[in-house]
Amino acid sequence: MATYQEIRQMWADIGMDLEKHDEFLNSFPMVFKEILLSQQNRPQKMNYFSNVVKTVHGQRPYELYEFKQKGGKIFGTYCVYVPDEVLCALGAVTTGLCGGDEFWVPGGESVLPRNTCALIKSSLGSRLDRTSPFCQLADMYIGETTCDGKKKAWEILSQDKPMHIMDLPQMKRDQDVRRFAAEIWDLVKIAEDITGNKLTAENLSRSIRLINDKRRALQRLHSTRQASPVPISGKDALTVTQVAFYDDIQRFTDNTNVLCDELEERIARHEGVAPADAPRILVTGSPMALPNWKVHHLVESSGGAVVCEEMCTGTRYFENLVDETPTDLDGQILAIASRYMKTNCACFTTNSGRVDDIIRLVQDYRVDGVIDYALQFCGLYSIESHLVKAALQDRGIPFMHLETDYSPADSEQLQVRIQAFLEML
Ligand code: BJ8
């Protein structure tokens, strides 16, 4: 474990704005304690994940800093369509860079229109303010052509750091999957140049298994939430998924499986974190980057239990595995492309697969009501909400749409709406 002095020295070495970062650090523990640590009857094995969050700008960045000093390369990513498998196979580390904190929004607004989603403003602000060690440590950012806001944000971010943009197809036909496979090959070439390593069927096969194991651990964790009473809060389950974007892969998998052991024991004892009759909520929509726990906190402090997230910080991150059977590079890259193109982000047209996913999850997780969450100004998820609502109403599944950002300003108003929704279930 690095000492505080060593970590502070690292922050200075990687060019962070220490004064501004101190302001961030002063605000963070309060949110963390009030929202996460204050929960009753948390699983004991959540301690590992709480510690990762508590020291998120310290211990993990320090590991990456040491990795870089030994010549390792780091790729910063903003989307679950970036295939970690190939970068990991080349000996690189990937780390999520999406901002989930209101602190960074003003920095983003200094260069972006205010009517941009909070995730993009926060992500850019953390870089421009030089208050995220992950942004500072990355050797290259990898963007993608998903929503308009992100596409334009890449042009600003690329001004002072190498950036590679993956062209994500907007449809899901066979030719689109092949086109995405070609995009992955382009990424391989760039990453080979940066890392100085060569992709082989052997190193790729190892990393496919490693990352599939991480997804299997998350699948196991989330399947425990199908139990009633639910053995883990939505906030804690969301935190584990958020940590998956930053942590060392093997260590994360091991700790998630240890947590699952505890949760399965809780299920056997019929022990839960909420009463068995608490309304069970599926939250669907825009992703919730660390430390965005706002909606989960409002639901759970109003007596509901969030039992599933259909979002990129939820099922979209871990549901599909890469086929491990191909043994040659072409077959493996096509298997990776096929797996990623199964993810149902609202950036695709048509995207009926997402509605099917939501209906399936409602059944699997015995959901009483769906909260469809869009970050304000996220056109993709706000517009797709119309079809989600129609499909759920057809089946008599209670539905509520809400739009919000990272600021606490609308919390009271949202809480009133959420309480009314829960009472109706
Ligand atoms: S695969 S959801 S991570 S693009 S930034 S779309 S909130 S307006 S993040 Fe996403 Fe990849 Fe899709 Fe998932 Fe809306 Fe904001 Fe755009 Fe966002």
Coordinates of C-alpha atoms and ligand atoms in Angstrom, one line a residue:
M1 CA 0.0 0.0 0.0
A2 CA 1.3 3.4 -1.0
T3 CA 1.6 6.0 1.8
Y4 CA -0.3 9.3 1.6
Q5 CA 3.0 11.1 0.9
E6 CA 3.8 8.8 -2.0
I7 CA 0.3 9.2 -3.5
R8 CA 0.5 13.0 -3.1
Q9 CA 3.9 13.0 -4.8
M10 CA 2.4 10.9 -7.6
W11 CA -0.4 13.4 -8.1
A12 CA 2.2 16.2 -8.5
D13 CA 4.4 14.1 -10.9
I14 CA 1.5 13.3 -13.2
G15 CA 0.5 17.0 -13.5
M16 CA -2.6 17.2 -11.3
D17 CA -3.9 20.5 -10.0
L18 CA -3.3 19.7 -6.3
E19 CA -5.2 22.6 -4.9
K20 CA -8.3 22.0 -7.0
H21 CA -8.0 18.3 -6.3
D22 CA -8.0 18.9 -2.6
E23 CA -11.4 20.6 -3.0
F24 CA -12.6 17.5 -4.7
L25 CA -11.2 15.3 -1.9
N26 CA -12.9 17.5 0.7
S27 CA -16.3 17.0 -0.8
F28 CA -16.1 13.3 -1.6
P29 CA -16.0 11.6 1.9
M30 CA -19.3 13.2 2.9
V31 CA -21.2 11.8 -0.1
F32 CA -19.5 8.4 0.4
K33 CA -20.3 8.2 4.1
E34 CA -23.9 9.5 3.8
I35 CA -24.9 7.4 0.8
L36 CA -22.8 4.2 1.0
L37 CA -21.5 3.6 4.5
S38 CA -24.6 4.7 6.4
Q39 CA -26.6 1.7 5.0
Q40 CA -27.8 -0.9 7.4
N41 CA -26.8 -4.6 7.3
R42 CA -24.3 -4.3 4.5
P43 CA -22.6 -7.5 3.4
Q44 CA -19.3 -7.6 5.2
K45 CA -17.4 -8.4 2.0
M46 CA -18.5 -5.0 0.6
N47 CA -15.6 -3.7 2.6
Y48 CA -13.2 -4.4 -0.2
F49 CA -15.3 -2.4 -2.7
S50 CA -15.8 0.4 -0.2
N51 CA -12.1 0.7 0.2
V52 CA -11.5 0.8 -3.5
V53 CA -14.0 3.7 -3.7
K54 CA -12.6 5.4 -0.6
T55 CA -9.1 5.5 -2.1
V56 CA -10.2 5.6 -5.8
H57 CA -7.8 8.5 -6.6
G58 CA -5.0 7.0 -4.5
Q59 CA -4.2 3.3 -4.4
R60 CA -5.3 2.1 -7.8
P61 CA -3.8 5.1 -9.6
Y62 CA -0.6 4.4 -7.7
E63 CA -0.5 0.9 -9.0
L64 CA -1.0 2.2 -12.5
Y65 CA 1.7 4.8 -11.9
E66 CA 4.2 2.0 -11.0
F67 CA 3.0 0.0 -14.0
K68 CA 3.8 2.9 -16.2
Q69 CA 7.2 3.4 -14.7
K70 CA 8.0 -0.2 -15.7
G71 CA 7.0 0.7 -19.3
G72 CA 3.3 -0.4 -19.1
K73 CA 0.7 1.4 -21.2
I74 CA -2.7 2.6 -20.1
F75 CA -5.8 3.2 -22.3
G76 CA -8.6 5.4 -21.0
T77 CA -12.1 4.5 -22.3
Y78 CA -15.6 6.0 -22.1
C79 CA -17.8 3.2 -23.4
V80 CA -18.5 -0.5 -23.0
Y81 CA -18.0 -1.0 -26.7
V82 CA -14.3 -0.7 -26.4
P83 CA -13.0 -4.3 -26.4
D84 CA -10.8 -4.6 -23.3
E85 CA -9.8 -8.1 -24.5
V86 CA -7.3 -7.0 -27.2
L87 CA -5.7 -4.2 -25.1
C88 CA -5.3 -6.6 -22.1
A89 CA -3.8 -9.3 -24.4
L90 CA -1.2 -6.7 -25.4
G91 CA -0.2 -6.2 -21.8
A92 CA -1.9 -2.9 -21.5
V93 CA -4.4 -1.8 -18.8
T94 CA -7.7 -0.1 -19.6
T95 CA -9.5 2.2 -17.2
G96 CA -12.9 3.8 -17.3
L97 CA -12.8 7.6 -17.5
C98 CA -16.5 8.5 -17.4
G99 CA -17.2 11.2 -14.8
G100 CA -20.0 10.7 -12.4
D101 CA -19.5 13.7 -10.1
E102 CA -21.1 17.1 -10.0
F103 CA -17.7 18.6 -8.9
W104 CA -16.4 18.3 -12.5
V105 CA -19.4 19.7 -14.3
P106 CA -18.4 23.4 -14.2
G107 CA -15.1 22.5 -15.8
G108 CA -16.9 20.7 -18.6
E109 CA -19.3 23.7 -19.0
S110 CA -16.3 26.0 -19.6
V111 CA -15.9 24.4 -23.0
L112 CA -19.3 22.7 -23.7
P113 CA -22.8 24.0 -24.0
R114 CA -24.8 23.7 -20.8
N115 CA -27.3 21.5 -22.5
T116 CA -24.8 18.7 -22.8
C117 CA -25.4 15.6 -20.6
A118 CA -23.7 15.6 -17.1
L119 CA -21.6 12.5 -18.0
I120 CA -19.9 14.3 -20.8
K121 CA -19.4 17.5 -18.9
S122 CA -18.1 15.7 -15.9
S123 CA -15.7 13.6 -18.0
L124 CA -14.3 16.6 -19.8
G125 CA -14.2 18.7 -16.6
S126 CA -12.1 16.0 -14.8
R127 CA -9.5 16.2 -17.6
L128 CA -9.5 20.0 -18.1
D129 CA -9.4 20.7 -14.3
R130 CA -6.5 18.1 -14.0
T131 CA -8.3 16.5 -11.0
S132 CA -8.5 12.9 -12.2
P133 CA -5.4 10.8 -11.9
F134 CA -6.9 8.3 -14.4
C135 CA -7.1 10.9 -17.1
Q136 CA -3.6 12.1 -16.3
L137 CA -2.1 8.6 -16.4
A138 CA -3.7 7.4 -19.6
D139 CA -1.3 7.2 -22.6
M140 CA -4.2 7.3 -25.0
Y141 CA -7.9 7.9 -24.8
I142 CA -10.3 5.7 -26.9
G143 CA -13.5 7.3 -28.0
E144 CA -16.3 5.9 -30.1
T145 CA -19.0 7.2 -32.4
T146 CA -22.1 6.6 -30.1
C147 CA -23.9 9.9 -29.3
D148 CA -23.3 13.3 -30.8
G149 CA -22.1 14.8 -27.6
K150 CA -19.4 12.3 -27.2
K151 CA -18.3 12.5 -30.8
K152 CA -17.8 16.2 -30.4
A153 CA -16.2 15.9 -27.0
W154 CA -13.5 13.7 -28.5
E155 CA -12.3 16.6 -30.6
I156 CA -11.8 18.7 -27.6
L157 CA -10.1 15.9 -25.6
S158 CA -7.7 15.0 -28.4
Q159 CA -6.1 18.5 -28.3
D160 CA -3.5 17.5 -25.7
K161 CA -3.5 13.7 -25.5
P162 CA -3.5 11.0 -28.3
M163 CA -6.9 9.8 -29.0
H164 CA -8.2 6.9 -31.1
I165 CA -11.9 6.9 -32.1
M166 CA -13.6 3.6 -33.0
D167 CA -16.3 3.9 -35.6
L168 CA -19.2 2.0 -34.0
P169 CA -21.8 0.8 -36.6
Q170 CA -25.3 2.3 -36.0
M171 CA -27.1 -0.9 -37.1
K172 CA -26.7 -4.6 -36.3
R173 CA -26.7 -6.4 -39.6
D174 CA -24.1 -9.1 -40.4
Q175 CA -22.1 -6.6 -42.4
D176 CA -22.0 -4.2 -39.4
V177 CA -20.6 -7.0 -37.2
R178 CA -17.9 -7.6 -39.8
R179 CA -17.2 -3.8 -40.0
F180 CA -16.8 -3.7 -36.3
A181 CA -14.4 -6.6 -36.4
A182 CA -12.3 -4.4 -38.9
E183 CA -12.5 -1.5 -36.4
I184 CA -11.1 -3.9 -33.7
W185 CA -8.3 -4.9 -36.0
D186 CA -7.4 -1.1 -36.5
L187 CA -7.3 -0.8 -32.7
V188 CA -5.0 -3.8 -32.5
K189 CA -2.5 -2.2 -34.9
I190 CA -2.5 1.0 -32.9
A191 CA -2.2 -0.7 -29.6
E192 CA 0.6 -3.0 -30.9
D193 CA 2.6 0.2 -31.9
I194 CA 2.0 1.8 -28.5
T195 CA 2.8 -1.3 -26.4
G196 CA 5.5 -2.8 -28.6
N197 CA 3.8 -6.1 -28.1
K198 CA 2.2 -8.5 -30.7
L199 CA -1.2 -9.9 -30.5
T200 CA -1.2 -13.7 -30.7
A201 CA -4.0 -16.3 -30.5
E202 CA -2.5 -17.4 -27.2
N203 CA -2.4 -14.0 -25.4
L204 CA -5.8 -13.1 -26.8
S205 CA -7.3 -16.4 -25.6
R206 CA -5.9 -15.8 -22.1
S207 CA -7.4 -12.3 -21.9
I208 CA -10.8 -13.5 -23.3
R209 CA -11.0 -16.0 -20.5
L210 CA -9.8 -13.5 -17.9
I211 CA -12.5 -11.0 -18.9
N212 CA -15.2 -13.6 -19.3
D213 CA -14.4 -14.7 -15.8
K214 CA -15.0 -11.1 -14.6
R215 CA -18.3 -11.1 -16.4
R216 CA -19.2 -14.5 -14.9
A217 CA -18.5 -13.1 -11.4
L218 CA -20.8 -10.1 -12.1
Q219 CA -23.5 -12.4 -13.5
R220 CA -23.3 -14.5 -10.3
L221 CA -23.5 -11.3 -8.2
H222 CA -26.5 -10.0 -10.0
S223 CA -28.3 -13.3 -10.0
T224 CA -28.3 -13.1 -6.2
R225 CA -30.5 -10.1 -6.6
Q226 CA -33.3 -12.2 -8.0
A227 CA -33.9 -13.5 -4.5
S228 CA -36.5 -12.2 -2.1
P229 CA -35.6 -10.6 0.2
V230 CA -32.8 -9.1 -1.8
P231 CA -29.4 -9.8 -0.1
I232 CA -27.6 -6.7 -1.3
S233 CA -28.7 -3.1 -1.8
G234 CA -28.9 -1.6 -5.3
K235 CA -26.4 1.0 -4.2
D236 CA -23.9 -1.7 -3.3
A237 CA -24.4 -3.8 -6.4
L238 CA -24.1 -0.6 -8.5
T239 CA -20.9 0.2 -6.7
V240 CA -19.4 -3.2 -7.5
T241 CA -20.2 -2.7 -11.2
Q242 CA -18.7 0.8 -11.1
V243 CA -15.5 -0.5 -9.5
A244 CA -15.2 -3.1 -12.3
F245 CA -14.2 -0.3 -14.7
Y246 CA -11.1 0.6 -12.7
D247 CA -9.9 -2.3 -10.7
D248 CA -7.3 -5.0 -11.5
I249 CA -9.3 -7.6 -13.3
Q250 CA -8.2 -10.8 -11.4
R251 CA -8.4 -9.1 -8.0
F252 CA -11.9 -7.7 -8.8
T253 CA -13.1 -11.1 -10.0
D254 CA -11.8 -12.8 -6.8
N255 CA -13.4 -10.3 -4.5
T256 CA -16.7 -10.4 -6.4
N257 CA -16.8 -14.1 -6.0
V258 CA -16.0 -13.9 -2.3
L259 CA -18.9 -11.4 -2.0
C260 CA -21.2 -13.8 -3.9
D261 CA -20.3 -16.6 -1.3
E262 CA -21.6 -14.3 1.4
L263 CA -24.7 -13.3 -0.5
E264 CA -25.6 -16.9 -1.3
E265 CA -25.3 -17.7 2.4
R266 CA -27.6 -14.8 3.2
I267 CA -30.1 -16.1 0.7
A268 CA -30.0 -19.6 2.3
R269 CA -30.8 -17.9 5.7
H270 CA -33.5 -15.7 4.0
E271 CA -31.6 -12.6 5.1
G272 CA -32.1 -9.4 3.2
V273 CA -31.3 -5.7 3.2
A274 CA -34.9 -4.8 2.7
P275 CA -38.2 -6.4 3.8
A276 CA -39.4 -9.1 1.4
D277 CA -42.4 -6.9 0.5
A278 CA -40.4 -3.8 -0.5
P279 CA -41.2 -2.8 -4.0
R280 CA -38.6 -4.3 -6.4
I281 CA -37.4 -1.8 -8.9
L282 CA -35.5 -2.2 -12.2
V283 CA -33.6 1.0 -13.2
T284 CA -33.0 1.3 -17.0
G285 CA -31.4 3.9 -19.2
S286 CA -28.2 6.1 -19.2
P287 CA -25.2 4.8 -17.4
M288 CA -24.3 5.8 -13.8
A289 CA -20.6 6.5 -13.6
L290 CA -18.9 6.4 -10.2
P291 CA -20.0 8.1 -7.8
N292 CA -23.4 8.6 -9.3
W293 CA -25.7 6.8 -6.8
K294 CA -28.4 9.6 -6.8
V295 CA -31.5 7.7 -8.2
H296 CA -30.6 4.4 -6.3
H297 CA -30.3 6.4 -3.1
L298 CA -33.6 8.2 -3.6
V299 CA -35.4 4.9 -4.3
E300 CA -33.9 3.0 -1.4
S301 CA -34.3 5.8 1.1
S302 CA -38.0 5.8 0.1
G303 CA -38.5 2.2 0.9
G304 CA -37.9 0.6 -2.5
A305 CA -35.2 -2.0 -3.4
V306 CA -33.3 -1.6 -6.7
V307 CA -32.8 -5.2 -7.9
C308 CA -31.4 -4.7 -11.4
E309 CA -29.9 -2.1 -13.7
E310 CA -30.4 -2.4 -17.4
M311 CA -27.6 0.0 -18.2
C312 CA -23.9 0.0 -19.1
T313 CA -23.1 0.1 -15.4
G314 CA -25.4 -3.0 -15.1
T315 CA -26.5 -5.8 -17.3
R316 CA -25.2 -4.3 -20.5
Y317 CA -21.6 -4.6 -19.1
F318 CA -21.6 -8.3 -18.3
E319 CA -24.5 -10.1 -19.8
N320 CA -22.9 -11.5 -22.9
L321 CA -19.6 -13.5 -23.0
V322 CA -17.1 -13.8 -25.8
D323 CA -17.2 -17.2 -27.5
E324 CA -14.0 -18.9 -26.2
T325 CA -13.9 -21.7 -28.8
P326 CA -12.1 -20.0 -31.8
T327 CA -8.4 -20.6 -31.8
D328 CA -7.1 -18.3 -34.6
L329 CA -6.9 -14.6 -34.4
D330 CA -9.5 -13.9 -37.2
G331 CA -12.0 -16.1 -35.5
Q332 CA -11.3 -14.6 -32.0
I333 CA -11.7 -11.0 -33.3
L334 CA -14.9 -11.9 -35.0
A335 CA -16.1 -13.5 -31.8
I336 CA -15.3 -10.4 -29.9
A337 CA -17.0 -8.2 -32.4
S338 CA -20.1 -10.4 -32.3
R339 CA -20.2 -10.2 -28.5
Y340 CA -19.9 -6.4 -28.3
M341 CA -22.5 -5.9 -31.0
K342 CA -25.0 -7.8 -28.9
T343 CA -25.0 -4.9 -26.4
N344 CA -28.2 -2.9 -26.8
C345 CA -27.3 0.7 -26.5
A346 CA -29.8 3.3 -27.6
C347 CA -27.3 4.6 -30.1
F348 CA -28.5 1.8 -32.5
T349 CA -31.4 1.9 -34.9
T350 CA -33.4 -0.1 -34.6
N351 CA -33.0 -1.2 -31.0
S352 CA -35.9 -3.5 -30.2
G353 CA -33.4 -5.9 -28.5
R354 CA -33.2 -3.4 -25.6
V355 CA -37.0 -3.5 -25.0
D356 CA -36.8 -7.3 -25.1
D357 CA -34.0 -7.2 -22.5
I358 CA -36.0 -5.0 -20.2
I359 CA -39.1 -7.3 -20.4
R360 CA -36.9 -10.4 -19.7
L361 CA -35.2 -8.7 -16.7
V362 CA -38.6 -7.6 -15.3
Q363 CA -39.5 -11.3 -15.2
D364 CA -36.2 -12.7 -14.0
Y365 CA -35.8 -10.2 -11.2
R366 CA -39.5 -10.3 -10.2
V367 CA -39.7 -6.5 -10.7
D368 CA -42.7 -4.5 -9.5
G369 CA -41.9 -1.3 -11.4
V370 CA -39.5 0.1 -13.9
I371 CA -37.8 3.5 -13.4
D372 CA -36.6 4.6 -16.8
Y373 CA -33.7 7.1 -16.1
A374 CA -32.2 9.4 -18.7
L375 CA -29.5 11.9 -17.9
Q376 CA -30.8 15.3 -18.9
F377 CA -29.9 16.1 -22.5
C378 CA -29.2 12.4 -23.3
G379 CA -31.3 12.4 -26.4
L380 CA -30.7 8.7 -27.1
Y381 CA -32.3 7.3 -23.9
S382 CA -34.9 10.1 -23.6
I383 CA -36.2 9.4 -27.1
E384 CA -36.1 5.6 -26.7
S385 CA -38.1 6.0 -23.6
H386 CA -41.3 6.3 -25.7
L387 CA -40.9 2.7 -27.0
V388 CA -39.9 1.3 -23.6
K389 CA -43.0 2.9 -22.0
A390 CA -45.3 1.6 -24.7
A391 CA -44.0 -2.0 -24.4
L392 CA -44.2 -2.0 -20.6
Q393 CA -47.7 -0.4 -20.6
D394 CA -48.9 -3.1 -23.0
R395 CA -47.9 -5.7 -20.5
G396 CA -49.2 -3.8 -17.5
I397 CA -45.8 -3.2 -16.0
P398 CA -45.7 0.0 -13.9
F399 CA -43.3 2.5 -15.5
M400 CA -41.9 5.9 -14.6
H401 CA -39.6 8.1 -16.6
L402 CA -37.3 10.6 -15.0
E403 CA -34.6 12.9 -16.2
T404 CA -32.0 14.4 -14.0
D405 CA -28.4 15.4 -13.7
Y406 CA -25.7 15.1 -11.0
S407 CA -26.8 18.1 -9.0
P408 CA -28.7 17.6 -5.7
A409 CA -31.0 20.5 -6.6
D410 CA -33.9 18.4 -7.8
S411 CA -33.5 15.6 -5.2
E412 CA -36.5 16.6 -3.1
Q413 CA -38.8 16.9 -6.1
L414 CA -37.6 13.6 -7.4
Q415 CA -38.1 11.9 -4.1
V416 CA -41.7 13.0 -4.0
R417 CA -42.3 11.5 -7.4
I418 CA -40.5 8.3 -6.6
Q419 CA -42.4 7.9 -3.3
A420 CA -45.7 8.3 -5.2
F421 CA -44.6 5.7 -7.7
L422 CA -43.6 3.2 -5.0
E423 CA -46.8 3.7 -3.1
M424 CA -48.7 2.9 -6.3
L425 CA -47.0 -0.5 -6.7
Ligands
BJ8_1 S1 -22.9 1.7 -24.9 S2 -24.9 4.1 -23.1 S3 -21.4 3.6 -22.4 S4 -22.6 5.2 -25.4 S5 -22.7 10.3 -23.1 S6 -25.3 8.2 -24.5 S7 -25.6 9.5 -21.2 S8 -25.7 11.7 -23.9 S9 -22.9 7.0 -22.2 FE1 -22.9 5.1 -23.3 FE2 -21.5 3.4 -24.6 FE3 -24.1 3.6 -25.1 FE4 -23.2 2.5 -22.8 FE5 -26.4 9.7 -23.2 FE6 -24.5 11.2 -22.2 FE7 -24.3 10.2 -24.7 FE8 -24.1 8.6 -22.7

